[in-house]
PDB file of C-alpha atoms in Angstrom:
ATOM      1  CA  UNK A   1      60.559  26.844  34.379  1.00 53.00           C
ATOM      2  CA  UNK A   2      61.453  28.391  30.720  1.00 63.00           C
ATOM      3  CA  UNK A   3      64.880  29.864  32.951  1.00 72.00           C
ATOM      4  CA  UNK A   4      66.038  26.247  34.270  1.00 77.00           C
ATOM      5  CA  UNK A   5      65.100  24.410  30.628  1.00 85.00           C
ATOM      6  CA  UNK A   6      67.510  26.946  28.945  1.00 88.00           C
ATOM      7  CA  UNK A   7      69.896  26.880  31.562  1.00 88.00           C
ATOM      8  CA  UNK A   8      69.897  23.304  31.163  1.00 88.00           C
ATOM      9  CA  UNK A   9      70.183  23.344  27.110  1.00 90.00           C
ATOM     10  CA  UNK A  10      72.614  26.034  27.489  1.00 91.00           C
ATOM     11  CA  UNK A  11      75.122  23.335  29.737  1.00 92.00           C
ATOM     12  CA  UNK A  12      74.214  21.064  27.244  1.00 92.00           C
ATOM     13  CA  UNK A  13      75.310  23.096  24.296  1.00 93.00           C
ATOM     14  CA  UNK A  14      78.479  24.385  26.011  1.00 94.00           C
ATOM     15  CA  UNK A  15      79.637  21.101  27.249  1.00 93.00           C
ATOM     16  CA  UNK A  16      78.513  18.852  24.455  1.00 93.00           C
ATOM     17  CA  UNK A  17      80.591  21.561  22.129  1.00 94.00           C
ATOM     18  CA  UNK A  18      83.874  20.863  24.423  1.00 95.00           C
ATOM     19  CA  UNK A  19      83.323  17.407  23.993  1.00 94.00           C
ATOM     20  CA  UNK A  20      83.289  17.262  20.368  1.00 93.00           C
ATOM     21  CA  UNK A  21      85.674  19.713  20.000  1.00 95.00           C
ATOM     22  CA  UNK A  22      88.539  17.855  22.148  1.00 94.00           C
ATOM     23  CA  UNK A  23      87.406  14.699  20.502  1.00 94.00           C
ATOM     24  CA  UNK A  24      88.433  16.310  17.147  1.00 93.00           C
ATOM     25  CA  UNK A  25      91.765  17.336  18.537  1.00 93.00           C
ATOM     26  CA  UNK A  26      92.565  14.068  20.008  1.00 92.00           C
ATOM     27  CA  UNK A  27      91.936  12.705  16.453  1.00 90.00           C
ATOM     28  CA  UNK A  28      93.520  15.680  13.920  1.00 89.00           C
ATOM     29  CA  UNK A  29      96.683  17.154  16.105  1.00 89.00           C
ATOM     30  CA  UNK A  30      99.563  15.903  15.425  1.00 85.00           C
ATOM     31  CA  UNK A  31     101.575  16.442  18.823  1.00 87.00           C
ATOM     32  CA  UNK A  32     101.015  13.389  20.817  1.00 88.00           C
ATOM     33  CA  UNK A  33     100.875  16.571  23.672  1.00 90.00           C
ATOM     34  CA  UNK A  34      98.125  18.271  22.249  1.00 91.00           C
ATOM     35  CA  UNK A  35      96.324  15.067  21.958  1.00 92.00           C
ATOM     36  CA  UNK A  36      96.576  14.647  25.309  1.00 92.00           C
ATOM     37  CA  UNK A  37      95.645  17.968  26.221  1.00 92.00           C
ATOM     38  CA  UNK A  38      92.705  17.559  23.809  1.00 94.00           C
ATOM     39  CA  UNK A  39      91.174  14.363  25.789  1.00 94.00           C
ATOM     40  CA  UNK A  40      91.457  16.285  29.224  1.00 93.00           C
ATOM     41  CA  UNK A  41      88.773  18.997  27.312  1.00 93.00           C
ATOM     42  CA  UNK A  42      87.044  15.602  26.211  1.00 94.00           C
ATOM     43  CA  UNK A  43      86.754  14.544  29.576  1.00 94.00           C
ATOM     44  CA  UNK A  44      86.040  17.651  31.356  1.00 93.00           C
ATOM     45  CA  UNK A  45      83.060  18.265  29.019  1.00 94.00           C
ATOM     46  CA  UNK A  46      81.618  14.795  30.087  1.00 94.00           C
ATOM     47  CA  UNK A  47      81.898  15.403  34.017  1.00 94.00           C
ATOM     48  CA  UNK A  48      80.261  18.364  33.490  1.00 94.00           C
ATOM     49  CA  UNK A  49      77.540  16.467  31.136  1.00 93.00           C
ATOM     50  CA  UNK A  50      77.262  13.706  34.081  1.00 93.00           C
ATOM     51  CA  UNK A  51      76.474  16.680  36.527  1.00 92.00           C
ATOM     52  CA  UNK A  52      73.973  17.807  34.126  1.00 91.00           C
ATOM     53  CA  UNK A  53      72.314  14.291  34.501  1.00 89.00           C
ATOM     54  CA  UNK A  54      72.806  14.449  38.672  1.00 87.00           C
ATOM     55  CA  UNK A  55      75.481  11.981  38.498  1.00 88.00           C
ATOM     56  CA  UNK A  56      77.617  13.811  40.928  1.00 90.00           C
ATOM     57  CA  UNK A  57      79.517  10.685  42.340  1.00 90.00           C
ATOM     58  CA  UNK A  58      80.354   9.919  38.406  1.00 91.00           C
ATOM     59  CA  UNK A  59      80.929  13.009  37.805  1.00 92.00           C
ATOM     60  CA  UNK A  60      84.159  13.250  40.817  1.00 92.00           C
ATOM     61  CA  UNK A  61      85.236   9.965  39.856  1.00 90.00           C
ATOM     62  CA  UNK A  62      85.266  11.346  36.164  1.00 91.00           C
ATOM     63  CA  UNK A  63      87.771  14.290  37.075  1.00 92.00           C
ATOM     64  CA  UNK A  64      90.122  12.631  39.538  1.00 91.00           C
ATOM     65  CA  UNK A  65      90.109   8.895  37.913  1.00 88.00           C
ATOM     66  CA  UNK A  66      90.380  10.259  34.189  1.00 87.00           C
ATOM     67  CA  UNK A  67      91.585  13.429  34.048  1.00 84.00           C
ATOM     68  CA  UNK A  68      93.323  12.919  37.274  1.00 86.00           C
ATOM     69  CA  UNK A  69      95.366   9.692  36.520  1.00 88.00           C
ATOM     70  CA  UNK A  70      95.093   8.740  33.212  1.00 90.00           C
ATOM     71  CA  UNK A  71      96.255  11.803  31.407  1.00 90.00           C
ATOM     72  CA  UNK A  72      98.683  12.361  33.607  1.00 91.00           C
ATOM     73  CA  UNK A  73      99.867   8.456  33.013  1.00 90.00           C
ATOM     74  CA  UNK A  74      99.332   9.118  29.112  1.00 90.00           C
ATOM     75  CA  UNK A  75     101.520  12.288  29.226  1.00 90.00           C
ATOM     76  CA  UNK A  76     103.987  10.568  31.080  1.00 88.00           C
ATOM     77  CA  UNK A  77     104.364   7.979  28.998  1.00 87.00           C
ATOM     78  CA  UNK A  78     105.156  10.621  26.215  1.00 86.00           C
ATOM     79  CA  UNK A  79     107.653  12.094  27.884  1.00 86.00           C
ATOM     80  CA  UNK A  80     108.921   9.417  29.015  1.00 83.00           C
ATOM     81  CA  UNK A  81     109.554   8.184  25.433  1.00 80.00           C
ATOM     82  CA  UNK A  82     110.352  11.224  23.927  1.00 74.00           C
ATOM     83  CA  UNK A  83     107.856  11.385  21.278  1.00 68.00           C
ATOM     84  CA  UNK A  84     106.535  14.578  21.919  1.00 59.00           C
ATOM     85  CA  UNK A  85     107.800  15.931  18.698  1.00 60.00           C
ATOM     86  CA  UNK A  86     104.768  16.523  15.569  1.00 56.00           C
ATOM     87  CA  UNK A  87     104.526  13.159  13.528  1.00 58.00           C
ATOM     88  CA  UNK A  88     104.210  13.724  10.113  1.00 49.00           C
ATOM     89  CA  UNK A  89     100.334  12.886   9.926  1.00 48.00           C
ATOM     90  CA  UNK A  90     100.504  12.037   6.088  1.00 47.00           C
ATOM     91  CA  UNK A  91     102.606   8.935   6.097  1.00 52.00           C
ATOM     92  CA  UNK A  92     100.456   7.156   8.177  1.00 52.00           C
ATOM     93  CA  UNK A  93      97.532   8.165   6.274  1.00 57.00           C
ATOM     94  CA  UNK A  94      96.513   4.800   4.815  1.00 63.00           C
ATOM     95  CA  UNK A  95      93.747   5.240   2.434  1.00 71.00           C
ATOM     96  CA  UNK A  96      92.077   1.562   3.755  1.00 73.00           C
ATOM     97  CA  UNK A  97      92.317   3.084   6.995  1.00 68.00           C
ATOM     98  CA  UNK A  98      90.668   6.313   6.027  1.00 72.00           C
ATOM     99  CA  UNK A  99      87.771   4.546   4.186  1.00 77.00           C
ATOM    100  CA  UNK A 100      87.066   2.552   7.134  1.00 76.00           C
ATOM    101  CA  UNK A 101      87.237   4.368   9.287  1.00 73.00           C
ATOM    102  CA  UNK A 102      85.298   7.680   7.725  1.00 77.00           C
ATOM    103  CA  UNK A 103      82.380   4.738   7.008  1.00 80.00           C
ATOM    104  CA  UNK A 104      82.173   3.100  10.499  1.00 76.00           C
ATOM    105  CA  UNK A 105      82.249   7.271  12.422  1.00 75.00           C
ATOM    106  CA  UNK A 106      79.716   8.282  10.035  1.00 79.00           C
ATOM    107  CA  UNK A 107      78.109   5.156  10.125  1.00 79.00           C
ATOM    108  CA  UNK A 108      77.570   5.633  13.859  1.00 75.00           C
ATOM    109  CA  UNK A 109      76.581   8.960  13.536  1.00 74.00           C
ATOM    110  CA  UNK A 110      73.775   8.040  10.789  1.00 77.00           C
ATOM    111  CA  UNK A 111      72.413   5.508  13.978  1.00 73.00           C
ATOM    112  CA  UNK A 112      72.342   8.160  16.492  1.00 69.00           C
ATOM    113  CA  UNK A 113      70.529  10.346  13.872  1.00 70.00           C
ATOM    114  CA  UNK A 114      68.203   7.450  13.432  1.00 72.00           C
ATOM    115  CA  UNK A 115      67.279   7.465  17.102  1.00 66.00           C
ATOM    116  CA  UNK A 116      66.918  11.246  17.192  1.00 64.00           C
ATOM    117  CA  UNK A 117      64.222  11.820  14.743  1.00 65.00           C
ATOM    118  CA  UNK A 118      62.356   8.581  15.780  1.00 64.00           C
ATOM    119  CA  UNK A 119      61.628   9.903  18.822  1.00 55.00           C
ATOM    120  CA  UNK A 120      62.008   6.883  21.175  1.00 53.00           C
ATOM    121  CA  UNK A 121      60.989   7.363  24.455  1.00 53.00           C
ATOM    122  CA  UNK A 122      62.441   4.069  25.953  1.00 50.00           C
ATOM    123  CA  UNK A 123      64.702   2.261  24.260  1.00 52.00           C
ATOM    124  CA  UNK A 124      64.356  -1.116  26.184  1.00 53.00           C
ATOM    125  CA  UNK A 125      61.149  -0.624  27.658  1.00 56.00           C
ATOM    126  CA  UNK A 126      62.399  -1.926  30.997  1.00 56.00           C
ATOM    127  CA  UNK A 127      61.902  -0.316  33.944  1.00 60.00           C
ATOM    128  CA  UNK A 128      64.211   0.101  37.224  1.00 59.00           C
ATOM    129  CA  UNK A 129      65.420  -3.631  38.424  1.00 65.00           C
ATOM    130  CA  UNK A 130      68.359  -2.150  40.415  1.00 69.00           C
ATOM    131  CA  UNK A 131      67.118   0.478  42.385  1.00 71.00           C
ATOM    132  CA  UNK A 132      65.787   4.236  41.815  1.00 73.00           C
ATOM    133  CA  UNK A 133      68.255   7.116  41.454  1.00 73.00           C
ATOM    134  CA  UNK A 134      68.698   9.767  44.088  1.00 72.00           C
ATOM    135  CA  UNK A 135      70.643  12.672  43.125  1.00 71.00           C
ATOM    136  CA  UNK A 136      71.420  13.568  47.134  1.00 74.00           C
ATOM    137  CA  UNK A 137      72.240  10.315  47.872  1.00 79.00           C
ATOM    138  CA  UNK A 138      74.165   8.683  44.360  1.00 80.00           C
ATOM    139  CA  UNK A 139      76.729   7.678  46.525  1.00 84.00           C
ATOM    140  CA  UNK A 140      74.666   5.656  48.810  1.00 85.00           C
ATOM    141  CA  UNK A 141      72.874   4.069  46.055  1.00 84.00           C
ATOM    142  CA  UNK A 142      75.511   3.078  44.225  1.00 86.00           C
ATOM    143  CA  UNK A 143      77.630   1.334  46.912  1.00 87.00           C
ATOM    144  CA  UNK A 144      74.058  -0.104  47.674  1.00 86.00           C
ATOM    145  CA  UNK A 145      74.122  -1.702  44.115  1.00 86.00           C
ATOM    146  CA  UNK A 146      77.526  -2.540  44.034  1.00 87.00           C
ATOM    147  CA  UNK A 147      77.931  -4.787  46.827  1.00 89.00           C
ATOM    148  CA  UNK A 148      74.759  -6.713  46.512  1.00 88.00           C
ATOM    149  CA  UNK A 149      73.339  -6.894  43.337  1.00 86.00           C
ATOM    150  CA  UNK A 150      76.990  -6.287  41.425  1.00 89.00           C
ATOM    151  CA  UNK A 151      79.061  -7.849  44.435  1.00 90.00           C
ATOM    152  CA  UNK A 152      80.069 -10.572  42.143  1.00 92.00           C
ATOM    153  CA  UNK A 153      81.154  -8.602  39.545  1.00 90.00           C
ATOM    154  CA  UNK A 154      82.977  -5.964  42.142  1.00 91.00           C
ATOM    155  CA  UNK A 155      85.321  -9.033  42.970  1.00 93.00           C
ATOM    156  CA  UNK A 156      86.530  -9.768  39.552  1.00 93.00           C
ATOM    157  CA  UNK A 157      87.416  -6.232  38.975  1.00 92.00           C
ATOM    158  CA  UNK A 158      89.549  -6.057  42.361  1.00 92.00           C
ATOM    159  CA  UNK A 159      90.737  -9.895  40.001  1.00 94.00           C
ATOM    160  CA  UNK A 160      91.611  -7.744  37.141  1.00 93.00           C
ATOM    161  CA  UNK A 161      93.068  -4.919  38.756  1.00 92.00           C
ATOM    162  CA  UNK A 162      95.343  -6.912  40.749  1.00 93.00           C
ATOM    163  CA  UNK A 163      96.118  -8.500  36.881  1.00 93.00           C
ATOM    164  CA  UNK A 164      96.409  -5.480  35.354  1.00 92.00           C
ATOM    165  CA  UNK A 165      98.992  -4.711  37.879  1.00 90.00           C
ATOM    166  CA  UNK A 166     101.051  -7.262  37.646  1.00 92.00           C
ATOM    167  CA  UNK A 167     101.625  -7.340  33.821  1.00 89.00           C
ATOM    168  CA  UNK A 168     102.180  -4.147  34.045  1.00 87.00           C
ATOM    169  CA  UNK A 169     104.876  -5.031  36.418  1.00 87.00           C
ATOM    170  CA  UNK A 170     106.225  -7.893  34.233  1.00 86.00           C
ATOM    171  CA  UNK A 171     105.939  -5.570  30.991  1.00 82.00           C
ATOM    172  CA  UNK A 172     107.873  -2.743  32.419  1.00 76.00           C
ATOM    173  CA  UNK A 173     110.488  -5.041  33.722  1.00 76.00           C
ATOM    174  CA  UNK A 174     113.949  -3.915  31.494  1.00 68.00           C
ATOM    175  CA  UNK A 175     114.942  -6.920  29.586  1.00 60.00           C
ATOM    176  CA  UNK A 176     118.621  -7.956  29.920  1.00 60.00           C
ATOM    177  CA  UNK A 177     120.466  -8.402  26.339  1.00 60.00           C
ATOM    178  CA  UNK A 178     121.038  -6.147  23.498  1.00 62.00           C
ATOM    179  CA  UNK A 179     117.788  -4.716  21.593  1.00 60.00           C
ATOM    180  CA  UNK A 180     116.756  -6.661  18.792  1.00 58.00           C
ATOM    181  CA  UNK A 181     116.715  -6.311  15.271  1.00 59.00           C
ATOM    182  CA  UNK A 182     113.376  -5.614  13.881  1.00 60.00           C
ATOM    183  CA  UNK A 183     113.821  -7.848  10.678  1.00 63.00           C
ATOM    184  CA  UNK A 184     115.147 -10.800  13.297  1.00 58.00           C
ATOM    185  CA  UNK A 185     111.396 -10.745  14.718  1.00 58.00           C
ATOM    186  CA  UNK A 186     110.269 -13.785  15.652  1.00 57.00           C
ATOM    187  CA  UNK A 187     113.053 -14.800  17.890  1.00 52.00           C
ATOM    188  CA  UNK A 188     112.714 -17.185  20.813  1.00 54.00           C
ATOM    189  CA  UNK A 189     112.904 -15.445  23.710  1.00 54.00           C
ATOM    190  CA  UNK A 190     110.967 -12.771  23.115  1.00 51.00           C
ATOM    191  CA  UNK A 191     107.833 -14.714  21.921  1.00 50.00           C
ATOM    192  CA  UNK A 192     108.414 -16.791  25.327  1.00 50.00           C
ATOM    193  CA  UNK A 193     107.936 -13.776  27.298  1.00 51.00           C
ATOM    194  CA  UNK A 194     104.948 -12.589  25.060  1.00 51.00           C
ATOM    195  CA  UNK A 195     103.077 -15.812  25.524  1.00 51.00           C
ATOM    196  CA  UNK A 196     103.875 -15.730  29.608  1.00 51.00           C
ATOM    197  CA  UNK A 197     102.390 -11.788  29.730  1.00 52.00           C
ATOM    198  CA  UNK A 198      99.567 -12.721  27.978  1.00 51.00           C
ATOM    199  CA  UNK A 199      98.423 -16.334  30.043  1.00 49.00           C
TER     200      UNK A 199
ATOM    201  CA  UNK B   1      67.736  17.754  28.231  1.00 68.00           C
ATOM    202  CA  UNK B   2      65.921  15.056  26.440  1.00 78.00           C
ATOM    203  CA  UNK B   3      68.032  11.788  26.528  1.00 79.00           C
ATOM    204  CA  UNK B   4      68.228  11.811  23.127  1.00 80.00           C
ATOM    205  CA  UNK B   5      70.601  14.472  22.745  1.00 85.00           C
ATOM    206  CA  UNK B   6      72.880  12.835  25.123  1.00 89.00           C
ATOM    207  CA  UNK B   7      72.562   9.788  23.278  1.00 85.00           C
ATOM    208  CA  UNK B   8      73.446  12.042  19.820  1.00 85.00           C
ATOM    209  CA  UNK B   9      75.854  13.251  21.505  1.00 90.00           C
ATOM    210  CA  UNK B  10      77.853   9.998  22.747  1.00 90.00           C
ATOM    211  CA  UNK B  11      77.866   8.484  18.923  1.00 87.00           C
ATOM    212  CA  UNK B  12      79.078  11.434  17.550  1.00 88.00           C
ATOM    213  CA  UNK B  13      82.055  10.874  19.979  1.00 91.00           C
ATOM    214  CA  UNK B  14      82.030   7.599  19.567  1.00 90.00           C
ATOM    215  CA  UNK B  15      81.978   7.724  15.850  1.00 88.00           C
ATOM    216  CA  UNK B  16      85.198  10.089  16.003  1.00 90.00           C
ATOM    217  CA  UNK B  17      87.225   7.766  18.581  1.00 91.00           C
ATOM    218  CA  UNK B  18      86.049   5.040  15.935  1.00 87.00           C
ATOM    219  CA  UNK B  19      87.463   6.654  13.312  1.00 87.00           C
ATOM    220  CA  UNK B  20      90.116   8.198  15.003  1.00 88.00           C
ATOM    221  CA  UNK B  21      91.284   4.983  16.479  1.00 86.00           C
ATOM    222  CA  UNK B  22      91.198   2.988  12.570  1.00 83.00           C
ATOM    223  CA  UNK B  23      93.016   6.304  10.799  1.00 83.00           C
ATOM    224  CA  UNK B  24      96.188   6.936  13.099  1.00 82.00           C
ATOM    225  CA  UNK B  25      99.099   4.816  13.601  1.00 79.00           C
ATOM    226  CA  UNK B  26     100.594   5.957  16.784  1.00 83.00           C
ATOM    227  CA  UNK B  27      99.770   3.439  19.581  1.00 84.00           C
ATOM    228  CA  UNK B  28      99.251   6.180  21.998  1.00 87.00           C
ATOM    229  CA  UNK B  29      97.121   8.305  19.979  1.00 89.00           C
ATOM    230  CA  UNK B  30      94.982   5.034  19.263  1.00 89.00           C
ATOM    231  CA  UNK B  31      94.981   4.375  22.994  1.00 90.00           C
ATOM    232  CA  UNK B  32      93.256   7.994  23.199  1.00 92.00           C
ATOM    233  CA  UNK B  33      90.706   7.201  20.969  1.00 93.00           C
ATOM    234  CA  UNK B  34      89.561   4.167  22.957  1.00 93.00           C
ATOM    235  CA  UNK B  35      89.367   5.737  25.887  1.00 92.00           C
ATOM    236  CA  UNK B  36      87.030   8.392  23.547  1.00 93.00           C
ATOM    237  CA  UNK B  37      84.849   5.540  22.905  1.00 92.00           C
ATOM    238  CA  UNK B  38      84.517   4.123  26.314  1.00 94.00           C
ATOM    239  CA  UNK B  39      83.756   8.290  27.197  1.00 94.00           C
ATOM    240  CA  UNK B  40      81.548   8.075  24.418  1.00 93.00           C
ATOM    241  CA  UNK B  41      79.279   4.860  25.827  1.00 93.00           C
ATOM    242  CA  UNK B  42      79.732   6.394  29.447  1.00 94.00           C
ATOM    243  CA  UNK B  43      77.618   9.469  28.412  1.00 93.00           C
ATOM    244  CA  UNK B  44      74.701   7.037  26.910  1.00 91.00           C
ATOM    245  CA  UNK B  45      74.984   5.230  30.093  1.00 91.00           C
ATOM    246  CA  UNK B  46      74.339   7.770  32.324  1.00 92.00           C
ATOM    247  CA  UNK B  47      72.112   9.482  29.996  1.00 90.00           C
ATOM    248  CA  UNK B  48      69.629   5.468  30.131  1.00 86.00           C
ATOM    249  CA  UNK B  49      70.410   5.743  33.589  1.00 88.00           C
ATOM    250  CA  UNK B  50      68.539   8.907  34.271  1.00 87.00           C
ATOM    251  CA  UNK B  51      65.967   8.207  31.744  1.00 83.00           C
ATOM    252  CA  UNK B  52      64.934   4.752  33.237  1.00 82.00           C
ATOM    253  CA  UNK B  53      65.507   6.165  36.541  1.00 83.00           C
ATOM    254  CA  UNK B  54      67.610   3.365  37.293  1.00 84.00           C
ATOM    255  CA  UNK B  55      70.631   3.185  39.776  1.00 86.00           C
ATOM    256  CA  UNK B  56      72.242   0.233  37.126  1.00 86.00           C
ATOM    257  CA  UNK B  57      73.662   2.535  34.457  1.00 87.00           C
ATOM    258  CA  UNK B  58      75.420   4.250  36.988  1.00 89.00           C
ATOM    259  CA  UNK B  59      77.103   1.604  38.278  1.00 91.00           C
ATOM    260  CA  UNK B  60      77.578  -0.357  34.933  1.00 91.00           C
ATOM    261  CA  UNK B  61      79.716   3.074  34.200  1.00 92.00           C
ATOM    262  CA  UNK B  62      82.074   2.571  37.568  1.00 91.00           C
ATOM    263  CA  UNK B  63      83.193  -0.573  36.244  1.00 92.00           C
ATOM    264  CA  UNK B  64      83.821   0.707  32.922  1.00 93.00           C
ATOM    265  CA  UNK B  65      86.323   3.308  34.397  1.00 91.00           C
ATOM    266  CA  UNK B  66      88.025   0.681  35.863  1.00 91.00           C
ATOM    267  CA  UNK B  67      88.471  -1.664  33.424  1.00 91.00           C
ATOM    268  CA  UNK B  68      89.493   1.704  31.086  1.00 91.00           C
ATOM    269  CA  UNK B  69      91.955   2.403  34.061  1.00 89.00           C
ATOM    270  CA  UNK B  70      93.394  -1.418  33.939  1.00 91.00           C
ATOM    271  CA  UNK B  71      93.566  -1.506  30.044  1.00 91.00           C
ATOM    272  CA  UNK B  72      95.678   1.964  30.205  1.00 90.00           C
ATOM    273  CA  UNK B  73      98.192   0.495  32.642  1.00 89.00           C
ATOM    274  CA  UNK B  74      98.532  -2.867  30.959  1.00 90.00           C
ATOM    275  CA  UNK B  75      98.581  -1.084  27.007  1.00 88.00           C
ATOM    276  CA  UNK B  76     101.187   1.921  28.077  1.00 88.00           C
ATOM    277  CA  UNK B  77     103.151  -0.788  29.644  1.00 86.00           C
ATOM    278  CA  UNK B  78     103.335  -2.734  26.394  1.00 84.00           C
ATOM    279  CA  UNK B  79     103.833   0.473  24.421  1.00 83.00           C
ATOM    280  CA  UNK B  80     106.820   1.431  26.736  1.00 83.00           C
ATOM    281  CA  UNK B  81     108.355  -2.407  26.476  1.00 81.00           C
ATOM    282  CA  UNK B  82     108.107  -1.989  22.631  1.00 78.00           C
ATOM    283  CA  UNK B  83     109.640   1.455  21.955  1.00 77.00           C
ATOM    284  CA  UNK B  84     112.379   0.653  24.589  1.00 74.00           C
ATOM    285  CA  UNK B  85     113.773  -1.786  21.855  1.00 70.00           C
ATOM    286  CA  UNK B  86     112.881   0.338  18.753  1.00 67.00           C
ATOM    287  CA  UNK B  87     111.591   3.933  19.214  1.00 62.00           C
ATOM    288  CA  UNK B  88     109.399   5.856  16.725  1.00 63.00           C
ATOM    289  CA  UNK B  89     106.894   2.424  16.312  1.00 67.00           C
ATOM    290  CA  UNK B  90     103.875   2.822  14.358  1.00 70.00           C
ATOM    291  CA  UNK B  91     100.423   0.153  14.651  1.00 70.00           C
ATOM    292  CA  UNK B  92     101.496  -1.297  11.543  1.00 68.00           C
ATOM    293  CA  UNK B  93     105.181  -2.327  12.928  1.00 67.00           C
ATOM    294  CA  UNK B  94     103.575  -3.997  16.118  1.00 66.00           C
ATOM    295  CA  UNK B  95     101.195  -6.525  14.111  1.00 66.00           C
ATOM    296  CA  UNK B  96     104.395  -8.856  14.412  1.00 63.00           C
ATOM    297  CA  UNK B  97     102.995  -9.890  18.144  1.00 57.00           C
ATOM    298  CA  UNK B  98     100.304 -11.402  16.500  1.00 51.00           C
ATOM    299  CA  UNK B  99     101.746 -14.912  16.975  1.00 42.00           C
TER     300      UNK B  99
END
């Protein structure tokens, strides 16, 4: 019993220290690169967090969906643009920016403090309306829950996706005519595509 | 593990892709951060799952992967359109779409 509870706090400790630690890259390294890199430690640290919690289905989906696709898409995207070169990270260090945001991340973390030493054992107080967890059968349960209870919700994210995909389509479509001055901004027929992309 | 310390855990990240996400300027670094924060409310979701013993949270977190999947493709698209016409764009140079 005493081996499995520190096992358990020990994948805990490990994983909740990659987490924070890649989190803290994404945000201080300058090389869009290393950010990257920094959010696939992120993400690597949760999977293994959502295997701590028996969420083995999550847990796959976690690897291949986010560290899979996404990073891969995000580094892509760098490369493709060619800003994988350091930024200098003190010109866009607004001060307003700073302040806010240093209040609202420690203001979150002041919250989570909150909850920690109060000891809550529920937060809601409601109980299982969905269905129970099994950790040998996750899979089962949640296709169970997602086409009955969620079915509804399933079909508008198959609506978004197929969204998503076409303005991604209509966005990455190269726009005939010279680029466009900066300082010319707003012109005509660039607003008239904005305002189509975004109905 | 207590579910508090998973719940510690996911506002501490959230509080740095927060913060992260309101001090840079580079629309893909920003785009990191939010995906932090959706990682972030992922962990407390699993973590009320298991706690309530409840199939819900579980599921709640499969559609927030894919709407996190959908917003990538539809915000590196927009980031790609932009810095085809002007390269080295920062946040503040992009709050001209704000019609």
């Amino acid at each position: 019993m005493f081996a499995t509870s520190l096992v358990q706090t020990l994948t805990f400790a490990i994983a909740a220290m990659i987490c924070v630690t890649g989190a803290l890259g994404v945000v201080a390294l300058r090389n869009p690169v290393h950010n990257a890199l920094s959010l696939v430690a992120t993400l690597f640290g949760v999977a293994v967090l959502f295997i701590a919690q028996e969420a083995y289905f999550l847990a796959a989906i976690q690897v291949i969906v986010y560290a899979g696709a996404i990073v891969v898409l995000f580094l892509f995207v760098i490369m493709l643009l060619g800003v994988d070169r350091a930024e200098s990270f003190a010109a866009e260090r607004h001060p307003l920016g700073l302040a806010v945001g240093g209040i609202l991340g420690g203001g979150v973390m002041v919250l989570a403090a909150v909850t920690l030493f109060a000891g809550v054992d529920t937060a809601t107080g409601r109980r299982s309306t969905v269905g129970a967890l099994a950790p040998s059968d996750d899979l089962n349960r949640i296709g169970r829950a997602l086409f009955t209870e969620y079915a509804f919700a399933f079909e508008l994210t198959s609506l978004l996706l197929t969204i998503a995909v076409l303005g991604a389509v209509l966005l990455s479509r190269r726009a005939s005519g010279p680029p466009i001055d900066l300082d010319e901004f707003p012109a005509e027929e660039p607003d008239a595509d904005a305002e189509e992309v975004e109905a | 593990m207590s579910p508090n310390a998973y719940v510690l855990l996911g506002a501490v990240l959230f509080g740095i892709g927060a913060a992260g996400l309101l001090i840079r300027r580079s629309p893909l670094v920003m785009f990191m951060c939010i995906e932090l924060m959706l990682n972030a409310v992922n962990v407390t979701f699993v973590a009320f799952s298991k706690m309530l013993n409840d199939v819900g949270g579980q599921v709640v977190v499969f559609f927030v992967l894919v709407v996190a999947a959908a917003e990538v493709v539809v915000g590196l698209g927009i980031i790609v359109a932009v810095m085809r016409r002007r390269s080295g764009i920062s946040a503040d140079d992009l709050s001209l779409m704000k019609g």
